[in-house]
């Protein structure tokens, strides 16, 4: 049995993994898909003081509280920042980092460094009455859709779980200064359909920080692949258990 810890991205909640969790569990694995502070069942905790550090603490507390080891830690989108800092704190508990269409930072970088378009989102929020709240990105015509989701029923379901993102989440820096984190294997899964204009993806270096060749897989779908291709995503994750 492997342990999978699935961390949702900005604006989402743990509910976005609802189509993946039972598939992993039915294969005999332990699965956690929590909502970060400010989302889902923790939406009432949303405030201007919620930042990247808050979300890192959420996941570290879950890992240590449940005494999890050999964790396959999956971060979607913004959560690439979260899982990086989590691994920096508890590297001995992490078996693999999976960057799922995710931001991949270096030490000291924030979301603004990794995905520069987030600066415009922060600046736009700063001119509003709620200067710390960044609303979800708007739905675009297909194939971009709403976070890559285009089926009307799926779009409607996705909307039920979206909420604002505090600006601090995109401003606080990642910490990757623990040498032990470099030994953790990494996998990158890219969603290659319907990428909106302005979104950039850093090239994955040919050699991982641990010295082994990079592992990069692609899914022919939009950003929220856990909604649009749950079976295919699960198939890839099962290869890593």
CSV table of C-alpha atoms in Angstrom, one decimal:
chain,number,residue,atom,x,y,z
A,1,UNK,CA,0.0,0.0,0.0
A,2,UNK,CA,1.2,3.5,-0.9
A,3,UNK,CA,0.1,6.8,0.6
A,4,UNK,CA,-1.0,9.5,-1.7
A,5,UNK,CA,-1.5,13.1,-0.5
A,6,UNK,CA,-3.2,15.2,-3.1
A,7,UNK,CA,-3.0,19.0,-2.7
A,8,UNK,CA,-5.3,21.2,-4.7
A,9,UNK,CA,-4.3,24.5,-6.4
A,10,UNK,CA,-5.4,28.1,-6.0
A,11,UNK,CA,-9.1,28.8,-5.8
A,12,UNK,CA,-10.1,25.1,-5.5
A,13,UNK,CA,-10.8,22.8,-2.7
A,14,UNK,CA,-10.1,19.2,-1.9
A,15,UNK,CA,-13.4,18.3,-3.5
A,16,UNK,CA,-11.7,18.6,-6.9
A,17,UNK,CA,-10.1,15.2,-6.3
A,18,UNK,CA,-13.4,13.4,-5.8
A,19,UNK,CA,-13.1,11.4,-9.0
A,20,UNK,CA,-9.5,10.4,-8.3
A,21,UNK,CA,-9.6,9.4,-4.7
A,22,UNK,CA,-11.9,6.4,-5.1
A,23,UNK,CA,-9.8,5.1,-8.0
A,24,UNK,CA,-6.6,5.2,-5.9
A,25,UNK,CA,-8.4,3.8,-2.9
A,26,UNK,CA,-9.9,0.9,-4.8
A,27,UNK,CA,-6.4,-0.1,-5.9
A,28,UNK,CA,-5.6,-0.6,-2.2
A,29,UNK,CA,-3.9,2.7,-1.4
A,30,UNK,CA,-4.3,5.2,1.4
A,31,UNK,CA,-5.4,8.6,0.0
A,32,UNK,CA,-5.7,12.1,1.6
A,33,UNK,CA,-7.2,15.1,-0.3
A,34,UNK,CA,-7.6,17.9,2.3
A,35,UNK,CA,-8.9,21.3,1.7
A,36,UNK,CA,-6.3,24.0,2.5
A,37,UNK,CA,-7.1,26.8,4.9
A,38,UNK,CA,-9.7,29.1,3.3
A,39,UNK,CA,-11.3,26.5,1.0
A,40,UNK,CA,-14.0,23.8,1.1
A,41,UNK,CA,-14.7,22.9,4.7
A,42,UNK,CA,-12.2,25.5,5.9
A,43,UNK,CA,-13.7,28.4,3.8
A,44,UNK,CA,-14.7,30.2,7.0
A,45,UNK,CA,-11.0,30.7,7.8
A,46,UNK,CA,-10.3,32.7,4.7
A,47,UNK,CA,-8.5,36.0,5.6
A,48,UNK,CA,-5.8,38.4,4.4
A,49,UNK,CA,-3.4,36.6,6.7
A,50,UNK,CA,-3.7,33.2,5.0
A,51,UNK,CA,-0.6,32.7,2.9
A,52,UNK,CA,1.6,30.1,1.4
A,53,UNK,CA,3.1,29.4,4.9
A,54,UNK,CA,-0.4,28.7,6.2
A,55,UNK,CA,-1.0,26.1,3.5
A,56,UNK,CA,2.5,24.5,4.0
A,57,UNK,CA,1.6,24.2,7.8
A,58,UNK,CA,-1.7,22.6,6.8
A,59,UNK,CA,0.0,19.8,5.0
A,60,UNK,CA,2.9,19.4,7.4
A,61,UNK,CA,0.5,19.0,10.3
A,62,UNK,CA,-1.5,16.4,8.4
A,63,UNK,CA,1.6,14.4,7.6
A,64,UNK,CA,3.0,14.5,11.1
A,65,UNK,CA,-0.4,14.2,12.8
A,66,UNK,CA,-1.2,11.0,10.9
A,67,UNK,CA,2.4,9.9,11.1
A,68,UNK,CA,2.6,9.4,7.4
A,69,UNK,CA,5.8,8.1,5.7
A,70,UNK,CA,6.8,7.3,2.2
A,71,UNK,CA,4.2,9.8,0.9
A,72,UNK,CA,3.6,10.4,-2.8
A,73,UNK,CA,3.0,14.1,-2.5
A,74,UNK,CA,1.0,15.5,-5.4
A,75,UNK,CA,0.7,19.3,-5.9
A,76,UNK,CA,-1.6,20.8,-8.6
A,77,UNK,CA,-0.9,24.2,-10.0
A,78,UNK,CA,-0.1,26.7,-7.1
A,79,UNK,CA,0.3,23.7,-4.8
A,80,UNK,CA,3.7,23.0,-6.5
A,81,UNK,CA,4.9,25.8,-4.2
A,82,UNK,CA,3.2,24.1,-1.2
A,83,UNK,CA,4.6,20.6,-1.7
A,84,UNK,CA,8.1,22.1,-2.3
A,85,UNK,CA,8.1,23.8,1.1
A,86,UNK,CA,6.5,20.8,2.7
A,87,UNK,CA,9.3,18.5,1.4
A,88,UNK,CA,11.8,21.0,2.7
A,89,UNK,CA,10.4,20.6,6.3
A,90,UNK,CA,9.8,16.8,6.3
A,91,UNK,CA,12.0,15.3,3.6
A,92,UNK,CA,12.3,12.0,5.4
A,93,UNK,CA,8.6,11.4,5.1
A,94,UNK,CA,8.3,12.1,1.3
A,95,UNK,CA,8.8,9.3,-1.2
A,96,UNK,CA,8.2,11.4,-4.3
A,97,UNK,CA,7.1,14.9,-5.4
A,98,UNK,CA,4.6,15.0,-8.2
A,99,UNK,CA,4.2,18.4,-9.9
A,100,UNK,CA,0.8,18.2,-11.6
A,101,UNK,CA,0.6,21.0,-14.2
A,102,UNK,CA,2.2,22.9,-11.3
A,103,UNK,CA,4.5,25.8,-10.5
A,104,UNK,CA,8.0,24.5,-9.9
A,105,UNK,CA,10.0,27.0,-7.8
A,106,UNK,CA,13.6,27.5,-6.7
A,107,UNK,CA,14.5,28.4,-3.2
A,108,UNK,CA,13.2,31.9,-2.2
A,109,UNK,CA,10.8,32.2,-5.2
A,110,UNK,CA,7.1,33.1,-4.9
A,111,UNK,CA,4.3,32.5,-7.4
A,112,UNK,CA,5.0,35.9,-8.9
A,113,UNK,CA,8.5,34.6,-9.8
A,114,UNK,CA,7.4,31.3,-11.2
A,115,UNK,CA,4.2,32.5,-13.0
A,116,UNK,CA,4.6,36.3,-13.7
A,117,UNK,CA,0.9,36.7,-14.7
A,118,UNK,CA,0.0,36.4,-11.0
A,119,UNK,CA,1.5,39.9,-10.5
A,120,UNK,CA,-1.4,41.3,-12.6
A,121,UNK,CA,-3.9,39.5,-10.5
A,122,UNK,CA,-2.4,40.9,-7.3
A,123,UNK,CA,-2.3,44.4,-8.7
A,124,UNK,CA,-5.9,44.2,-9.9
A,125,UNK,CA,-7.0,43.1,-6.5
A,126,UNK,CA,-5.1,45.9,-4.8
A,127,UNK,CA,-7.3,48.4,-6.7
A,128,UNK,CA,-10.5,46.9,-5.4
A,129,UNK,CA,-12.3,47.3,-2.1
A,130,UNK,CA,-11.1,43.8,-1.0
A,131,UNK,CA,-7.5,44.4,-1.8
A,132,UNK,CA,-6.3,41.0,-0.6
A,133,UNK,CA,-8.9,38.8,-2.4
A,134,UNK,CA,-8.1,37.5,-5.8
A,135,UNK,CA,-11.2,36.0,-7.5
A,136,UNK,CA,-11.0,32.9,-9.6
A,137,UNK,CA,-9.9,33.2,-13.2
A,138,UNK,CA,-12.8,33.7,-15.6
A,139,UNK,CA,-14.2,31.1,-17.9
A,140,UNK,CA,-12.8,31.3,-21.4
A,141,UNK,CA,-14.1,29.9,-24.7
A,142,UNK,CA,-13.1,26.3,-25.4
A,143,UNK,CA,-10.6,24.7,-25.3
A,144,UNK,CA,-9.4,26.8,-22.4
A,145,UNK,CA,-12.7,26.8,-20.6
A,146,UNK,CA,-12.7,27.2,-16.8
A,147,UNK,CA,-9.3,25.9,-15.7
A,148,UNK,CA,-9.4,23.6,-18.7
A,149,UNK,CA,-12.9,22.3,-18.0
A,150,UNK,CA,-15.3,22.7,-20.8
A,151,UNK,CA,-18.2,20.2,-20.3
A,152,UNK,CA,-21.2,22.3,-19.0
A,153,UNK,CA,-22.0,19.8,-16.2
A,154,UNK,CA,-18.4,19.7,-15.1
A,155,UNK,CA,-18.1,23.5,-15.2
A,156,UNK,CA,-21.1,23.8,-13.0
A,157,UNK,CA,-19.7,21.4,-10.5
A,158,UNK,CA,-16.3,23.1,-10.5
A,159,UNK,CA,-17.9,26.5,-9.8
A,160,UNK,CA,-19.4,25.1,-6.5
A,161,UNK,CA,-15.9,24.6,-5.1
A,162,UNK,CA,-14.2,27.8,-6.2
A,163,UNK,CA,-13.4,30.7,-3.9
A,164,UNK,CA,-11.1,33.7,-3.7
A,165,UNK,CA,-7.4,33.3,-3.2
A,166,UNK,CA,-5.6,35.5,-0.7
A,167,UNK,CA,-2.8,37.6,-2.3
A,168,UNK,CA,-0.3,36.5,0.4
A,169,UNK,CA,-0.4,33.0,-1.0
A,170,UNK,CA,1.2,34.3,-4.2
A,171,UNK,CA,3.7,36.6,-2.5
A,172,UNK,CA,5.3,34.5,0.2
A,173,UNK,CA,8.5,32.7,-0.9
A,174,UNK,CA,9.1,29.0,-1.0
A,175,UNK,CA,11.9,27.5,1.2
A,176,UNK,CA,14.1,24.9,-0.4
A,177,UNK,CA,17.2,25.2,1.6
A,178,UNK,CA,17.3,21.7,3.2
A,179,UNK,CA,19.9,19.7,1.3
A,180,UNK,CA,17.9,16.5,2.0
A,181,UNK,CA,15.1,17.7,-0.3
A,182,UNK,CA,17.3,17.3,-3.3
A,183,UNK,CA,17.3,13.5,-2.9
A,184,UNK,CA,13.6,13.2,-3.3
A,185,UNK,CA,12.6,11.9,-6.8
A,186,UNK,CA,10.3,14.2,-8.9
A,187,UNK,CA,7.7,13.5,-11.5
A,188,UNK,CA,6.2,16.2,-13.7
A,189,UNK,CA,2.8,15.8,-15.3
A,190,UNK,CA,1.8,18.4,-17.9
A,191,UNK,CA,-1.7,19.1,-19.2
A,192,UNK,CA,-1.1,20.2,-22.7
A,193,UNK,CA,-4.5,21.2,-24.1
A,194,UNK,CA,-6.2,24.5,-23.9
A,195,UNK,CA,-3.4,26.4,-22.2
A,196,UNK,CA,-4.6,30.1,-21.8
A,197,UNK,CA,-2.6,32.9,-23.2
A,198,UNK,CA,-0.1,34.3,-20.7
A,199,UNK,CA,0.4,31.1,-18.9
A,200,UNK,CA,4.0,30.0,-19.0
A,201,UNK,CA,5.6,26.6,-18.1
A,202,UNK,CA,9.3,26.5,-17.2
A,203,UNK,CA,11.3,23.8,-19.1
A,204,UNK,CA,12.0,20.8,-16.9
A,205,UNK,CA,15.8,20.3,-16.5
A,206,UNK,CA,17.0,17.1,-18.1
A,207,UNK,CA,18.5,16.0,-14.8
A,208,UNK,CA,16.6,16.1,-11.5
A,209,UNK,CA,18.1,17.6,-8.4
A,210,UNK,CA,18.8,14.0,-7.2
A,211,UNK,CA,20.9,13.4,-10.3
A,212,UNK,CA,18.6,11.1,-12.2
A,213,UNK,CA,16.9,11.8,-15.6
A,214,UNK,CA,13.8,13.9,-15.5
A,215,UNK,CA,10.4,12.1,-15.6
A,216,UNK,CA,7.9,14.2,-17.6
A,217,UNK,CA,4.5,12.9,-18.7
A,218,UNK,CA,1.7,14.6,-20.6
A,219,UNK,CA,-2.0,14.4,-20.5
A,220,UNK,CA,-4.0,15.7,-23.6
A,221,UNK,CA,-6.4,17.7,-21.5
A,222,UNK,CA,-6.8,21.0,-19.8
A,223,UNK,CA,-5.5,22.2,-16.5
A,224,UNK,CA,-7.9,20.5,-14.1
A,225,UNK,CA,-7.1,17.0,-15.3
A,226,UNK,CA,-8.4,15.5,-12.1
A,227,UNK,CA,-11.9,16.5,-13.3
A,228,UNK,CA,-11.5,15.9,-17.1
A,229,UNK,CA,-9.3,12.8,-17.1
A,230,UNK,CA,-9.5,11.2,-13.7
A,231,UNK,CA,-8.9,7.7,-14.9
A,232,UNK,CA,-5.9,8.6,-17.0
A,233,UNK,CA,-4.4,10.7,-14.2
A,234,UNK,CA,-4.9,7.9,-11.7
A,235,UNK,CA,-3.2,5.5,-14.1
A,236,UNK,CA,-0.1,7.7,-14.0
A,237,UNK,CA,-0.2,8.1,-10.3
A,238,UNK,CA,-0.4,4.4,-9.8
A,239,UNK,CA,2.8,3.9,-11.6
A,240,UNK,CA,4.5,5.9,-8.9
A,241,UNK,CA,3.2,4.0,-5.9
